[in-house]
Structure formats: structure tokens, C-alpha cells
Tab-separated table of C-alpha atoms in Angstrom:
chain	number	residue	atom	x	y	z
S	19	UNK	CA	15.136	13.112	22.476
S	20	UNK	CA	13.144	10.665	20.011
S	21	UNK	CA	9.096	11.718	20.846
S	22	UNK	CA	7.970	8.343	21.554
S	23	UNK	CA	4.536	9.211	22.032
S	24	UNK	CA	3.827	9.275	18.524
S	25	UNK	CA	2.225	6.196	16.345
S	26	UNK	CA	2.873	5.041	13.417
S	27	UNK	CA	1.000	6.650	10.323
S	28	UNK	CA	2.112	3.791	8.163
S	29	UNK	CA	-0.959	2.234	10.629
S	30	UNK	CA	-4.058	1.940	8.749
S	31	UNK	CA	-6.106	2.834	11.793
S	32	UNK	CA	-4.439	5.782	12.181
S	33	UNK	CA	-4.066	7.009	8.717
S	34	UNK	CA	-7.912	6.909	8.515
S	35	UNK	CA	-7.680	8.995	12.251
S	36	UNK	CA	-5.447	11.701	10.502
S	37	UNK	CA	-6.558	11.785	6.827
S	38	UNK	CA	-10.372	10.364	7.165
S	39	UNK	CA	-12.353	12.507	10.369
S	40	UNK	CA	-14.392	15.584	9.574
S	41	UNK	CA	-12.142	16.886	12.386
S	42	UNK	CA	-9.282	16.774	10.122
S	43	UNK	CA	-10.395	17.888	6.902
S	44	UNK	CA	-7.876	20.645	6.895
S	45	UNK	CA	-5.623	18.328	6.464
S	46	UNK	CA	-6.893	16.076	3.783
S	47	UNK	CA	-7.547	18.780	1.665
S	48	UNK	CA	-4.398	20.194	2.137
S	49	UNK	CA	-2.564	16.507	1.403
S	50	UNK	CA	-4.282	15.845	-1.289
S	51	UNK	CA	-3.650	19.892	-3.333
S	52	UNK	CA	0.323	19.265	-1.999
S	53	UNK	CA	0.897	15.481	-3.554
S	54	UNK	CA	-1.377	16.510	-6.599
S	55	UNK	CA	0.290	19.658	-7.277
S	56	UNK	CA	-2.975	21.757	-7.259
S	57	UNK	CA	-2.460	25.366	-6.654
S	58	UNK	CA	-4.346	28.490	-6.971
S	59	UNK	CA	-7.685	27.903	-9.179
S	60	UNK	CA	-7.412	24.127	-9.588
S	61	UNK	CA	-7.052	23.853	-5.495
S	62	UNK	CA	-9.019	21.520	-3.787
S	63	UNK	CA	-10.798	23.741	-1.262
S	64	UNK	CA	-13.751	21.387	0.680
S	65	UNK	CA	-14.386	18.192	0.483
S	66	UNK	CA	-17.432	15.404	1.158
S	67	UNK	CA	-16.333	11.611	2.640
S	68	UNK	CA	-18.089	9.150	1.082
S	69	UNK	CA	-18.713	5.571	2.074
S	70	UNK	CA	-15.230	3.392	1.869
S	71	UNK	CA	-17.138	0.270	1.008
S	72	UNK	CA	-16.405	-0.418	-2.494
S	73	UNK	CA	-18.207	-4.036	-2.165
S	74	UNK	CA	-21.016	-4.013	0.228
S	75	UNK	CA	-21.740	-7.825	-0.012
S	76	UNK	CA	-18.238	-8.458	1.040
S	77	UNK	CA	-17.910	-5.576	3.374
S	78	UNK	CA	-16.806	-7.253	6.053
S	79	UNK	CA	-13.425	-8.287	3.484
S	80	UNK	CA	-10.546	-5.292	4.764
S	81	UNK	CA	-10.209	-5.938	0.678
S	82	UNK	CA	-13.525	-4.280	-0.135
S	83	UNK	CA	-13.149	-1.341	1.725
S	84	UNK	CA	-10.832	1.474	0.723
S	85	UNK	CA	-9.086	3.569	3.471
S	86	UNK	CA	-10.427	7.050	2.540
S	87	UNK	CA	-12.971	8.035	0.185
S	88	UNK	CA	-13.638	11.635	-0.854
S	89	UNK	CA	-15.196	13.860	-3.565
S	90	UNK	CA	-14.407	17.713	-3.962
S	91	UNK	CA	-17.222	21.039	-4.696
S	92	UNK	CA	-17.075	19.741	-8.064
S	93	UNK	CA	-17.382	15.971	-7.536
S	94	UNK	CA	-13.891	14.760	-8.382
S	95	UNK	CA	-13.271	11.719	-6.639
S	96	UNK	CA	-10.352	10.556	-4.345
S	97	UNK	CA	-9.847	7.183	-3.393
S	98	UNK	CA	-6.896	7.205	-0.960
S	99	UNK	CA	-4.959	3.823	0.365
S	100	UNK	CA	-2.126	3.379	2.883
S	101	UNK	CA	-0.806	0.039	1.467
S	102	UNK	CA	0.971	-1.865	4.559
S	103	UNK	CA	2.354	-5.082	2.599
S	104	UNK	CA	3.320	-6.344	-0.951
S	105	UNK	CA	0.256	-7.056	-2.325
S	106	UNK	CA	0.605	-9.287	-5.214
S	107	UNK	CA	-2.645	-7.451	-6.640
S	108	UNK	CA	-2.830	-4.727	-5.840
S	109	UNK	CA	-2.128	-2.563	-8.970
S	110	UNK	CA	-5.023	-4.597	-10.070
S	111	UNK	CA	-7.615	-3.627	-7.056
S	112	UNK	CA	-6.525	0.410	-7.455
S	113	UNK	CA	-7.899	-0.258	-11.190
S	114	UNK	CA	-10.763	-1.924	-9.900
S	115	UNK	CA	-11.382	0.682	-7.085
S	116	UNK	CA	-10.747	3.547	-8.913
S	117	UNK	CA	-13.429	1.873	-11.524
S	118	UNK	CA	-15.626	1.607	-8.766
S	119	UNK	CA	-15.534	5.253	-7.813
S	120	UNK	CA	-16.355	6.131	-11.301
S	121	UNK	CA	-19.327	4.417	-12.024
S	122	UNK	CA	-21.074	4.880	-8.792
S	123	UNK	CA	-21.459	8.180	-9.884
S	124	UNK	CA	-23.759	7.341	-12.443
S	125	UNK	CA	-27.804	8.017	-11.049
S	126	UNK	CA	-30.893	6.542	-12.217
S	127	UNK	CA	-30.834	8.202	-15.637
S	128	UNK	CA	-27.885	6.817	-16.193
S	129	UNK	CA	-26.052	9.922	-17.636
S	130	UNK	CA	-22.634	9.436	-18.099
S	131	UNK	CA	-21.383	12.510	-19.257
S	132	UNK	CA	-21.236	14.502	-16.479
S	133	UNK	CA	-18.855	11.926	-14.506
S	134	UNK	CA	-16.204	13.296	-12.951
S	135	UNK	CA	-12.591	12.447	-12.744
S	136	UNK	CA	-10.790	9.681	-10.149
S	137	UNK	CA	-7.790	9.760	-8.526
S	138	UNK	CA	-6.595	7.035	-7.128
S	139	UNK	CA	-3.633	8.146	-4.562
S	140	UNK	CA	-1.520	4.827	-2.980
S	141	UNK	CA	1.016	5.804	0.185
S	142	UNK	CA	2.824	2.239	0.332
S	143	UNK	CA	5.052	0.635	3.166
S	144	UNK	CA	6.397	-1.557	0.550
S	145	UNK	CA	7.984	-1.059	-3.238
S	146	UNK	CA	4.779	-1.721	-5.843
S	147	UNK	CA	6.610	-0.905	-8.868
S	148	UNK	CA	9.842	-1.448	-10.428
S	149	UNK	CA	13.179	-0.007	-9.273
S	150	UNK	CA	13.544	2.444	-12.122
S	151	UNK	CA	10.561	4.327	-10.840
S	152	UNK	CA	10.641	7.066	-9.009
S	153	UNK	CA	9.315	7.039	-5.315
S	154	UNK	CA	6.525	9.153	-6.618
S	155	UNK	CA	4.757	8.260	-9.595
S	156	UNK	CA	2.063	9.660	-11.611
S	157	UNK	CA	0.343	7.235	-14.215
S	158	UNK	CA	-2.311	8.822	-16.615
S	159	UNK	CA	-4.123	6.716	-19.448
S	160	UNK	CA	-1.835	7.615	-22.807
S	161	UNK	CA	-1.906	7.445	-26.327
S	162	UNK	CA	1.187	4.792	-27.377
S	163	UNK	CA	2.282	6.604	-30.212
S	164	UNK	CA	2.410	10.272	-29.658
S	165	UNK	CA	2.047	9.794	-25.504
S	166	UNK	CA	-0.982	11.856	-25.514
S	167	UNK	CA	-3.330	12.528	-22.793
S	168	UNK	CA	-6.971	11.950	-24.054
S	169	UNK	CA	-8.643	10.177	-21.940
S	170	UNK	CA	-8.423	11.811	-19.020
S	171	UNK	CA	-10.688	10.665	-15.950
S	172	UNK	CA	-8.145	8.629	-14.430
S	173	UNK	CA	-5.033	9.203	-12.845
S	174	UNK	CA	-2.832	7.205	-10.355
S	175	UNK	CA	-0.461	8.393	-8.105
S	176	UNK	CA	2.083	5.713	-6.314
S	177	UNK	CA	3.817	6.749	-3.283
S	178	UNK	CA	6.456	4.169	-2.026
S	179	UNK	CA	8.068	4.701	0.972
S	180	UNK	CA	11.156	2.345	1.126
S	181	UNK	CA	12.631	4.384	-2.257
S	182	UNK	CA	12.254	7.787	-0.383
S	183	UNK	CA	16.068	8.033	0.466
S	184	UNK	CA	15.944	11.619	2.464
S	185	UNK	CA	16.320	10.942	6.313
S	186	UNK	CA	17.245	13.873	7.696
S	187	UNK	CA	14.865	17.065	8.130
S	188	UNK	CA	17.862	19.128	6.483
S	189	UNK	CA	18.056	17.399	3.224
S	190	UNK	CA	13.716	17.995	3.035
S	191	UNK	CA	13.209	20.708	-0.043
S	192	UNK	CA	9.497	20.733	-0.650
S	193	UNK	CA	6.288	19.986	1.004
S	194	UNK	CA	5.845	16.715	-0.625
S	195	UNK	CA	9.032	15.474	0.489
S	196	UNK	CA	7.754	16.377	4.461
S	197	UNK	CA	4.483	14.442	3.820
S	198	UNK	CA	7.227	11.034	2.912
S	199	UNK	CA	9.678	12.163	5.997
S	200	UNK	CA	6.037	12.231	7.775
S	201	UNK	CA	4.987	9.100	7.032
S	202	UNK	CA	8.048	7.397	6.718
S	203	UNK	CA	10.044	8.840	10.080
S	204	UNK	CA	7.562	9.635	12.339
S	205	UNK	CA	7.723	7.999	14.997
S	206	UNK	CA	11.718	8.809	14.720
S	207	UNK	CA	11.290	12.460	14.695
S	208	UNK	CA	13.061	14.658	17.444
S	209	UNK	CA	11.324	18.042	18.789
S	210	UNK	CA	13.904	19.835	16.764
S	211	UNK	CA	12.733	18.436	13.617
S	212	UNK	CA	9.420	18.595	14.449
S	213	UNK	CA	9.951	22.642	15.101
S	214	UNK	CA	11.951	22.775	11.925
S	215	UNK	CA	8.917	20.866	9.851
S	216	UNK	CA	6.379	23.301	11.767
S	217	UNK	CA	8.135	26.329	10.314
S	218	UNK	CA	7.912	24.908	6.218
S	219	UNK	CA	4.479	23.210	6.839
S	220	UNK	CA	2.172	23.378	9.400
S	221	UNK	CA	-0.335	21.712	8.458
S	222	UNK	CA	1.804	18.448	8.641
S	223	UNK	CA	3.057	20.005	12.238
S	224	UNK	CA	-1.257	19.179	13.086
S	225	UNK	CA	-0.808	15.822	11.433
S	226	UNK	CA	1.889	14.723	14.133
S	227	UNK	CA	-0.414	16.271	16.877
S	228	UNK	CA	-3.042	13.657	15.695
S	229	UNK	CA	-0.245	10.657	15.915
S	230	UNK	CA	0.303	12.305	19.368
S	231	UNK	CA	-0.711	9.013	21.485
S	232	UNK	CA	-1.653	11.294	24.890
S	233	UNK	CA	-4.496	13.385	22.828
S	234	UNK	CA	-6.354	9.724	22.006
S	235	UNK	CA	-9.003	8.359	24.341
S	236	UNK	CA	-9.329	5.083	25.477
S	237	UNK	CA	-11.068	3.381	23.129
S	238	UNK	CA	-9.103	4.764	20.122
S	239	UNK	CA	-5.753	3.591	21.818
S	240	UNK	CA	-7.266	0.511	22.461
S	241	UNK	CA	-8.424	-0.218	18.628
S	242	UNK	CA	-5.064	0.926	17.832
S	243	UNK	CA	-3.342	-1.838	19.854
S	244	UNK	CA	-5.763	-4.202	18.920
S	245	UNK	CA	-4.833	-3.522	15.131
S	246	UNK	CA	-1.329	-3.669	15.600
S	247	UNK	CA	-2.201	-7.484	17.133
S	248	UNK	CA	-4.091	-8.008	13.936
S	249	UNK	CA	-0.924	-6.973	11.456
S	250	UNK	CA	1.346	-9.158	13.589
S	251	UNK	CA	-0.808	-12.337	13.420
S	252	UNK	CA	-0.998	-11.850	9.552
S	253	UNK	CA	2.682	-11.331	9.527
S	254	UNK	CA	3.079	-14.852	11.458
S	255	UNK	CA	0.620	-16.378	9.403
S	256	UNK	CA	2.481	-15.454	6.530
S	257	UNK	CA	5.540	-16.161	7.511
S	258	UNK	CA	4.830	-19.618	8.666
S	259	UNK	CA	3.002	-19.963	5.660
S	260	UNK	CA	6.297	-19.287	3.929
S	261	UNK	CA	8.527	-21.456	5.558
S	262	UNK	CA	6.175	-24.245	4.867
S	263	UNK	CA	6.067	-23.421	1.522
S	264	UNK	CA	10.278	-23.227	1.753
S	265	UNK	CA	10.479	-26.773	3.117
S	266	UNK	CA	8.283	-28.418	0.928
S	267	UNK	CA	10.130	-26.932	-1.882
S	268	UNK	CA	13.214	-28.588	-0.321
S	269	UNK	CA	11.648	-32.046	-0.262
S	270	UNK	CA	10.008	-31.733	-3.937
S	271	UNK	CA	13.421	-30.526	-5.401
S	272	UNK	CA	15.294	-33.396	-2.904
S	273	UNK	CA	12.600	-36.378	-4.422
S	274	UNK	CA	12.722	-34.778	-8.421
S	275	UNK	CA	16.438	-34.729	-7.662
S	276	UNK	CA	16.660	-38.272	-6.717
S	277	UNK	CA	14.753	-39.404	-9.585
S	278	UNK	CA	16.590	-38.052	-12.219
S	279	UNK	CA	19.386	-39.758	-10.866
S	280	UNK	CA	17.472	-42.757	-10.961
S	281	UNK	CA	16.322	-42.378	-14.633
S	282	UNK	CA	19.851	-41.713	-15.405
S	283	UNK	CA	21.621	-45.012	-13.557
S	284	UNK	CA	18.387	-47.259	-15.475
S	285	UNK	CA	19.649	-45.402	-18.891
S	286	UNK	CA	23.479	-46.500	-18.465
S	287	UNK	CA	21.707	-50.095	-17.478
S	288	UNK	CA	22.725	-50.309	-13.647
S	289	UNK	CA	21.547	-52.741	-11.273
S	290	UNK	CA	17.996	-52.448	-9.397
S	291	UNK	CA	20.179	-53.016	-6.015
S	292	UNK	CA	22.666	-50.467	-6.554
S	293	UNK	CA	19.864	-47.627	-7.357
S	294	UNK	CA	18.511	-48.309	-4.471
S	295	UNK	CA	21.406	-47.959	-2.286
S	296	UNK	CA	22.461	-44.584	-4.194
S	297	UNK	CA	19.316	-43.138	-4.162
S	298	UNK	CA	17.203	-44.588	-1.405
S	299	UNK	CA	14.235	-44.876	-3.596
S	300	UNK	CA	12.241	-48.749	-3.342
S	301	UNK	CA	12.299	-51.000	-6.031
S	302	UNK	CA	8.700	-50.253	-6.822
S	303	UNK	CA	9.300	-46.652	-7.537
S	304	UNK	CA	12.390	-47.767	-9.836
S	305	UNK	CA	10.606	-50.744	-11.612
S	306	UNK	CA	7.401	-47.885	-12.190
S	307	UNK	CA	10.333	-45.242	-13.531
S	308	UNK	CA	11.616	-48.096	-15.491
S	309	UNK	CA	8.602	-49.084	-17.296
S	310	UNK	CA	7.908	-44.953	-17.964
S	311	UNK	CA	11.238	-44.828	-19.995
């Protein structure tokens, strides 16, 4: 039997519920050492949220305001974005944001050699990158020739959801390939899979109890509706948007396609009057193509 009661995490209301509370730290922390690969000494173990608005005189733009924003006990930072739609910039805004994070660590003095590194981590509902790439990616800044990593205060990880191919619980073989079944299946997941997840990781068995719709009060079920309102009125806008753009392509290409005709027939020296009747252009427009010949 399905467990219905969850919501979605791909929800950016309730990704900041599960990944962006003080409650929930736990699991942050334990996110962010699993997709990063940080074990042992180089484990994150606490971390401070810091304000998510990247642009405070356009704060009230979703596009200035990152989803979760964190820095560690050494004050490494980690910007953190659930992406919901194709976003023909946004490899440029992680650049910008992950800029962003980096200088506001500068103070008065300006000293900049104590800043720390960024990582910018992107869990996306849509493909960002090419098909070649994996469905988790790990982008550092390189030297072209011998592929060396010097400078090192940046680093972006790319999660894409729609090339994550496992679907079945069985087929899951390490803890960063739960966290995709997690965000990707969720709301799909049966109590046996969720008992069978609980026994690898339970820390992402606590991130389902947070999507668990019955432990939410009113008001935070009631922003969560209201937000899923929000992403299908953009998704209507857009799409209207589209087919308007779709039909006045049609007429452009059906007009250009007439006139080339038209500028054809004139160059083989054929009657005004039979134009016309071929192409249902006036004798104006032919006369003005005419004298542009």
C-alpha cells in the first residue's frame, strides 16, 4: 500500500521544512557529508543557517533567495537549491550565488585570505546538463592543460533527478543513491521500502517522517497547498505563454512562406492578378515586394 500521506520533497516548501529547520539539522549535516563524500576527519559535524537572501533589495524576487544557506565549525559555506523547472539560467545564478556566498564573508578589514570554501549543491526536477553527464556531477575550477585542481574554493555539485534510472529499493547500493530514490520516489514509496531504506539509512527513514503530512500543523499544510497553487499557475502561465508563442510562429512562418512565393512568381515575371489569387497577398504588398527586388 502506496503511503499517501507523504509530500513531495521535490516541493520547495518542503525541502526547506526537511533540510532548512534547526529541528532538522541532523539531517542536513548528514546530507550534505553523504552527497559530498566527507567521512571521518573531513565530516561535517555542526552547522550555522545563514540568511537565504542573496539580494536583499530584490528580496521579495523567489530568484534572490537561495533555498538553504549554511556554513560549517570552520566556515565552509553551503548554498543548497532544489531546482523545480528548466531554468534557462540557472548554471549562471549557482555561479552568481555561490559568488555571493564567498564574498560576504569578507568583514570590514577586508581580509581575504582567510575565506573559506563554497559549495554550491543543486537537487534538480529537471535535466541541467547534457545527456552524457552523469546524474551526479561534481564540477571543480581546473587547469586546461594538465586538469589540475588549483584553485580550489569552489565546487559544484549537480544532482538531476530525471537521469537517476534506479526505481526499485532493491537495485539502491549506497546512501547517495537512497537520498535520489528519496527525493525522486517519495511519495511512491510502500511501508516495505520504507522499512528496507530504514535498515541502510536512517537518517533518510527521519527525512520521510518530516514529508509525513499528519505530523504538520495547520498552517504549514496550508502554505504547502498554497505553494503547490503557486507552481501550477506558473506552469499555466507558461504554458499558455508557449502556445502563444507556437501559434505565432505558425502565422510568421505561414506570411514569410507566402512571400517567398511571391518574390519567386514576380522573378519568373507572372501577372499581379494571378499572385494574388495563389498567394492571397494584396496588390500593395506585391507592388512594395516588387519595387524591393
Amino acid at each position: 500500500m502506496a503511503l499517501s500521506k507523504f509530500l513531495d520533497p521535490r516541493n520547495d516548501l518542503c525541502f526547506k521544512k526537511i533540510f532548512g529547520t534547526e529541528k532538522n539539522k541532523n539531517i542536513l549535516i548528514h546530507f550534505l557529508n553523504d552527497i559530498l563524500g566527507f567521512t571521518e576527519i573531513n565530516a561535517i559535524q555542526e552547522v550555522e543557517f545563514l540568511s537565504t537572501i542573496m539580494d536583499p533589495e530584490v528580496a521579495s524576487d523567489k530568484q534572490s533567495i537561495v533555498d538553504v544557506l549554511c556554513k560549517d565549525s570552520i566556515g565552509n559555506r553551503f548554498v543548497i537549491e532544489m531546482q523545480l523547472a528548466r531554468d534557462k539560467g540557472f548554471e549562471k545564478r549557482a555561479q552568481l550565488y555561490a559568488a555571493k556566498a564567498y564574498s560576504r564573508q569578507l568583514d570590514k578589514s577586508g581580509n581575504y585570505i582567510d575565506l573559506k570554501k563554497v559549495f554550491f549543491i543543486a537537487i534538480s526536477n529537471c535535466n541541467l546538463l547534457p545527456k552524457e553527464v552523469d546524474y551526479i556531477s561534481t564540477h571543480n575550477i581546473c587547469d586546461i592543460k594538465t586538469n589540475g585542481h588549483y584553485l580550489k574554493d569552489f565546487q559544484f555539485i549537480f544532482i538531476e533527478l530525471p537521469k537517476f534510472s534506479k526505481s526499485k529499493v532493491e537495485q539502491l547500493e549506497s546512501t547517495v543513491e537512497r537520498w535520489c530514490f528519496f527525493f525522486k520516489y517519495a511519495e511512491e514509496t510502500t511501508e516495505e521500502d520504507l522499512q528496507k531504506i530504514a535498515e541502510k539509512a536512517p537518517i533518510i527513514k527521519l527525512a520521510y517522517d518530516e514529508l509525513d503530512k499528519f505530523r504538520w500543523n495547520e498552517k504549514d499544510l496550508v502554505a504547502y497547498e498554497e505553494r503547490i497553487m503557486d507552481l501550477r499557475k506558473e506552469e499555466a502561465i507558461l504554458e499558455y505563454r508557449l502556445d502563444l508563442a507556437t501559434e505565432k510562429g505558425k502565422k510568421i512562418g505561414k506570411e514569410e512562406g507566402k512571400i517567398e512565393v511571391a518574390k519567386a512568381m514576380l522573378a519568373n515575371n507572372v501577372d499581379v492578378n494571378t499572385i494574388v489569387k495563389f498567394t492571397g497577398l494584396s496588390i500593395s504588398e506585391i507592388e512594395e515586394l516588387s519595387g524591393n527586388l
